[in-house]
Amino acid sequence: MRAVIQRVSNARVTINGVVKSSIGKGYLILLGVCEEDNSDDAVWLANKIAALRVFDDENGVMNRDIISIAGEILVVSQFTLFASYKKGNRPSWFRAARHEISEPLYKDFCKRMSEAIGNPVATGEFGADMKVELLNDGPVTICMDTKNKE
């Protein structure tokens, strides 16, 4: 699994002109699933993100996690995180998991993320044409890949 975690002041997902989900301060997580991913990857990634300390403490130092600031999370599926661009100029997504693998793992990750922070997470709609808006705070953007844990 690959995740792009963006610390945001707010974020929202709109589908066909209707707001599906919106959050205040917290994380917008773009999540990609590849063929080799499994539930263990969802658990590791959710726990790692929940413990990530990138919110300011009283001294202005990035030392707080999402739980301690009562932050919110919005998770959006993003198969394009597995783009291959080595040949030509049109990316291919052969490493991205097929729908029957990626959708259950996306839902599993959202469930694990919710359990890790003790609150529900907002979501996009798997496979939909979504408009994602965010106000990146910092900016702070972190990329994680469960195949590169070190």
mmCIF file with all atom_site columns, N, CA, C and O in Angstrom, residues 13-37:
data_model
loop_
_atom_site.group_PDB
_atom_site.id
_atom_site.type_symbol
_atom_site.label_atom_id
_atom_site.label_alt_id
_atom_site.label_comp_id
_atom_site.label_asym_id
_atom_site.label_entity_id
_atom_site.label_seq_id
_atom_site.pdbx_PDB_ins_code
_atom_site.Cartn_x
_atom_site.Cartn_y
_atom_site.Cartn_z
_atom_site.occupancy
_atom_site.B_iso_or_equiv
_atom_site.pdbx_formal_charge
_atom_site.auth_seq_id
_atom_site.auth_comp_id
_atom_site.auth_asym_id
_atom_site.auth_atom_id
_atom_site.pdbx_PDB_model_num
ATOM 1   N N  . VAL A 1 13 ? -14.409 16.031 -0.276 1.00 0.00 ? 13 VAL A N  1
ATOM 2   C CA . VAL A 1 13 ? -14.581 15.288 -1.518 1.00 0.00 ? 13 VAL A CA 1
ATOM 3   C C  . VAL A 1 13 ? -15.976 15.579 -2.045 1.00 0.00 ? 13 VAL A C  1
ATOM 4   O O  . VAL A 1 13 ? -16.963 15.447 -1.312 1.00 0.00 ? 13 VAL A O  1
ATOM 5   N N  . THR A 1 14 ? -16.021 15.954 -3.323 1.00 0.00 ? 14 THR A N  1
ATOM 6   C CA . THR A 1 14 ? -17.293 16.232 -3.985 1.00 0.00 ? 14 THR A CA 1
ATOM 7   C C  . THR A 1 14 ? -17.449 15.259 -5.149 1.00 0.00 ? 14 THR A C  1
ATOM 8   O O  . THR A 1 14 ? -16.501 15.009 -5.894 1.00 0.00 ? 14 THR A O  1
ATOM 9   N N  . ILE A 1 15 ? -18.648 14.685 -5.279 1.00 0.00 ? 15 ILE A N  1
ATOM 10  C CA . ILE A 1 15 ? -18.963 13.768 -6.368 1.00 0.00 ? 15 ILE A CA 1
ATOM 11  C C  . ILE A 1 15 ? -20.229 14.272 -7.046 1.00 0.00 ? 15 ILE A C  1
ATOM 12  O O  . ILE A 1 15 ? -21.257 14.446 -6.383 1.00 0.00 ? 15 ILE A O  1
ATOM 13  N N  . ASN A 1 16 ? -20.140 14.518 -8.352 1.00 0.00 ? 16 ASN A N  1
ATOM 14  C CA . ASN A 1 16 ? -21.279 15.043 -9.118 1.00 0.00 ? 16 ASN A CA 1
ATOM 15  C C  . ASN A 1 16 ? -21.882 16.291 -8.472 1.00 0.00 ? 16 ASN A C  1
ATOM 16  O O  . ASN A 1 16 ? -23.102 16.430 -8.379 1.00 0.00 ? 16 ASN A O  1
ATOM 17  N N  . GLY A 1 17 ? -21.022 17.183 -7.978 1.00 0.00 ? 17 GLY A N  1
ATOM 18  C CA . GLY A 1 17 ? -21.472 18.442 -7.403 1.00 0.00 ? 17 GLY A CA 1
ATOM 19  C C  . GLY A 1 17 ? -21.994 18.354 -5.979 1.00 0.00 ? 17 GLY A C  1
ATOM 20  O O  . GLY A 1 17 ? -22.416 19.359 -5.414 1.00 0.00 ? 17 GLY A O  1
ATOM 21  N N  . VAL A 1 18 ? -21.978 17.158 -5.379 1.00 0.00 ? 18 VAL A N  1
ATOM 22  C CA . VAL A 1 18 ? -22.478 16.968 -4.015 1.00 0.00 ? 18 VAL A CA 1
ATOM 23  C C  . VAL A 1 18 ? -21.307 16.600 -3.103 1.00 0.00 ? 18 VAL A C  1
ATOM 24  O O  . VAL A 1 18 ? -20.525 15.707 -3.426 1.00 0.00 ? 18 VAL A O  1
ATOM 25  N N  . VAL A 1 19 ? -21.209 17.295 -1.965 1.00 0.00 ? 19 VAL A N  1
ATOM 26  C CA . VAL A 1 19 ? -20.142 16.994 -1.010 1.00 0.00 ? 19 VAL A CA 1
ATOM 27  C C  . VAL A 1 19 ? -20.419 15.643 -0.372 1.00 0.00 ? 19 VAL A C  1
ATOM 28  O O  . VAL A 1 19 ? -21.454 15.441 0.269  1.00 0.00 ? 19 VAL A O  1
ATOM 29  N N  . LYS A 1 20 ? -19.500 14.698 -0.576 1.00 0.00 ? 20 LYS A N  1
ATOM 30  C CA . LYS A 1 20 ? -19.619 13.349 0.005  1.00 0.00 ? 20 LYS A CA 1
ATOM 31  C C  . LYS A 1 20 ? -19.094 13.343 1.433  1.00 0.00 ? 20 LYS A C  1
ATOM 32  O O  . LYS A 1 20 ? -19.688 12.767 2.324  1.00 0.00 ? 20 LYS A O  1
ATOM 33  N N  . SER A 1 21 ? -17.923 13.981 1.649  1.00 0.00 ? 21 SER A N  1
ATOM 34  C CA . SER A 1 21 ? -17.293 14.007 2.964  1.00 0.00 ? 21 SER A CA 1
ATOM 35  C C  . SER A 1 21 ? -16.484 15.283 3.104  1.00 0.00 ? 21 SER A C  1
ATOM 36  O O  . SER A 1 21 ? -15.949 15.794 2.121  1.00 0.00 ? 21 SER A O  1
ATOM 37  N N  . SER A 1 22 ? -16.383 15.747 4.353  1.00 0.00 ? 22 SER A N  1
ATOM 38  C CA . SER A 1 22 ? -15.515 16.887 4.624  1.00 0.00 ? 22 SER A CA 1
ATOM 39  C C  . SER A 1 22 ? -14.973 16.761 6.041  1.00 0.00 ? 22 SER A C  1
ATOM 40  O O  . SER A 1 22 ? -15.618 16.158 6.907  1.00 0.00 ? 22 SER A O  1
ATOM 41  N N  . ILE A 1 23 ? -13.768 17.300 6.238  1.00 0.00 ? 23 ILE A N  1
ATOM 42  C CA . ILE A 1 23 ? -13.136 17.263 7.550  1.00 0.00 ? 23 ILE A CA 1
ATOM 43  C C  . ILE A 1 23 ? -12.528 18.629 7.857  1.00 0.00 ? 23 ILE A C  1
ATOM 44  O O  . ILE A 1 23 ? -12.290 19.433 6.952  1.00 0.00 ? 23 ILE A O  1
ATOM 45  N N  . GLY A 1 24 ? -12.249 18.838 9.135  1.00 0.00 ? 24 GLY A N  1
ATOM 46  C CA . GLY A 1 24 ? -11.487 20.004 9.567  1.00 0.00 ? 24 GLY A CA 1
ATOM 47  C C  . GLY A 1 24 ? -10.027 19.600 9.694  1.00 0.00 ? 24 GLY A C  1
ATOM 48  O O  . GLY A 1 24 ? -9.511  18.822 8.895  1.00 0.00 ? 24 GLY A O  1
ATOM 49  N N  . LYS A 1 25 ? -9.380  20.077 10.720 1.00 0.00 ? 25 LYS A N  1
ATOM 50  C CA . LYS A 1 25 ? -7.948  19.826 10.932 1.00 0.00 ? 25 LYS A CA 1
ATOM 51  C C  . LYS A 1 25 ? -7.668  18.328 11.045 1.00 0.00 ? 25 LYS A C  1
ATOM 52  O O  . LYS A 1 25 ? -8.352  17.609 11.771 1.00 0.00 ? 25 LYS A O  1
ATOM 53  N N  . GLY A 1 26 ? -6.649  17.879 10.307 1.00 0.00 ? 26 GLY A N  1
ATOM 54  C CA . GLY A 1 26 ? -6.297  16.463 10.361 1.00 0.00 ? 26 GLY A CA 1
ATOM 55  C C  . GLY A 1 26 ? -5.491  16.037 9.155  1.00 0.00 ? 26 GLY A C  1
ATOM 56  O O  . GLY A 1 26 ? -4.600  16.766 8.715  1.00 0.00 ? 26 GLY A O  1
ATOM 57  N N  . TYR A 1 27 ? -5.830  14.853 8.609  1.00 0.00 ? 27 TYR A N  1
ATOM 58  C CA . TYR A 1 27 ? -5.114  14.286 7.467  1.00 0.00 ? 27 TYR A CA 1
ATOM 59  C C  . TYR A 1 27 ? -6.051  14.005 6.309  1.00 0.00 ? 27 TYR A C  1
ATOM 60  O O  . TYR A 1 27 ? -7.128  13.431 6.496  1.00 0.00 ? 27 TYR A O  1
ATOM 61  N N  . LEU A 1 28 ? -5.595  14.363 5.118  1.00 0.00 ? 28 LEU A N  1
ATOM 62  C CA . LEU A 1 28 ? -6.160  13.818 3.892  1.00 0.00 ? 28 LEU A CA 1
ATOM 63  C C  . LEU A 1 28 ? -5.185  12.729 3.483  1.00 0.00 ? 28 LEU A C  1
ATOM 64  O O  . LEU A 1 28 ? -3.996  12.995 3.309  1.00 0.00 ? 28 LEU A O  1
ATOM 65  N N  . ILE A 1 29 ? -5.677  11.501 3.366  1.00 0.00 ? 29 ILE A N  1
ATOM 66  C CA . ILE A 1 29 ? -4.833  10.369 2.984  1.00 0.00 ? 29 ILE A CA 1
ATOM 67  C C  . ILE A 1 29 ? -5.279  9.867  1.615  1.00 0.00 ? 29 ILE A C  1
ATOM 68  O O  . ILE A 1 29 ? -6.427  9.451  1.443  1.00 0.00 ? 29 ILE A O  1
ATOM 69  N N  . LEU A 1 30 ? -4.357  9.923  0.656  1.00 0.00 ? 30 LEU A N  1
ATOM 70  C CA . LEU A 1 30 ? -4.577  9.310  -0.654 1.00 0.00 ? 30 LEU A CA 1
ATOM 71  C C  . LEU A 1 30 ? -3.982  7.915  -0.560 1.00 0.00 ? 30 LEU A C  1
ATOM 72  O O  . LEU A 1 30 ? -2.814  7.762  -0.199 1.00 0.00 ? 30 LEU A O  1
ATOM 73  N N  . LEU A 1 31 ? -4.771  6.887  -0.853 1.00 0.00 ? 31 LEU A N  1
ATOM 74  C CA . LEU A 1 31 ? -4.355  5.500  -0.644 1.00 0.00 ? 31 LEU A CA 1
ATOM 75  C C  . LEU A 1 31 ? -4.383  4.702  -1.936 1.00 0.00 ? 31 LEU A C  1
ATOM 76  O O  . LEU A 1 31 ? -5.404  4.646  -2.615 1.00 0.00 ? 31 LEU A O  1
ATOM 77  N N  . GLY A 1 32 ? -3.243  4.086  -2.252 1.00 0.00 ? 32 GLY A N  1
ATOM 78  C CA . GLY A 1 32 ? -3.143  3.191  -3.395 1.00 0.00 ? 32 GLY A CA 1
ATOM 79  C C  . GLY A 1 32 ? -2.876  1.773  -2.933 1.00 0.00 ? 32 GLY A C  1
ATOM 80  O O  . GLY A 1 32 ? -2.138  1.553  -1.970 1.00 0.00 ? 32 GLY A O  1
ATOM 81  N N  . VAL A 1 33 ? -3.480  0.810  -3.612 1.00 0.00 ? 33 VAL A N  1
ATOM 82  C CA . VAL A 1 33 ? -3.343  -0.603 -3.270 1.00 0.00 ? 33 VAL A CA 1
ATOM 83  C C  . VAL A 1 33 ? -2.747  -1.339 -4.464 1.00 0.00 ? 33 VAL A C  1
ATOM 84  O O  . VAL A 1 33 ? -3.204  -1.149 -5.593 1.00 0.00 ? 33 VAL A O  1
ATOM 85  N N  . CYS A 1 34 ? -1.734  -2.178 -4.207 1.00 0.00 ? 34 CYS A N  1
ATOM 86  C CA . CYS A 1 34 ? -1.158  -2.982 -5.290 1.00 0.00 ? 34 CYS A CA 1
ATOM 87  C C  . CYS A 1 34 ? -1.528  -4.454 -5.089 1.00 0.00 ? 34 CYS A C  1
ATOM 88  O O  . CYS A 1 34 ? -2.055  -4.842 -4.044 1.00 0.00 ? 34 CYS A O  1
ATOM 89  N N  . GLU A 1 35 ? -1.248  -5.258 -6.101 1.00 0.00 ? 35 GLU A N  1
ATOM 90  C CA . GLU A 1 35 ? -1.637  -6.674 -6.109 1.00 0.00 ? 35 GLU A CA 1
ATOM 91  C C  . GLU A 1 35 ? -1.096  -7.464 -4.918 1.00 0.00 ? 35 GLU A C  1
ATOM 92  O O  . GLU A 1 35 ? -1.733  -8.387 -4.445 1.00 0.00 ? 35 GLU A O  1
ATOM 93  N N  . GLU A 1 36 ? 0.094   -7.109 -4.424 1.00 0.00 ? 36 GLU A N  1
ATOM 94  C CA . GLU A 1 36 ? 0.721   -7.882 -3.351 1.00 0.00 ? 36 GLU A CA 1
ATOM 95  C C  . GLU A 1 36 ? 0.232   -7.500 -1.959 1.00 0.00 ? 36 GLU A C  1
ATOM 96  O O  . GLU A 1 36 ? 0.612   -8.128 -0.974 1.00 0.00 ? 36 GLU A O  1
ATOM 97  N N  . ASP A 1 37 ? -0.579  -6.461 -1.835 1.00 0.00 ? 37 ASP A N  1
ATOM 98  C CA . ASP A 1 37 ? -1.015  -5.986 -0.522 1.00 0.00 ? 37 ASP A CA 1
ATOM 99  C C  . ASP A 1 37 ? -2.012  -6.933 0.120  1.00 0.00 ? 37 ASP A C  1
ATOM 100 O O  . ASP A 1 37 ? -2.735  -7.670 -0.552 1.00 0.00 ? 37 ASP A O  1
#
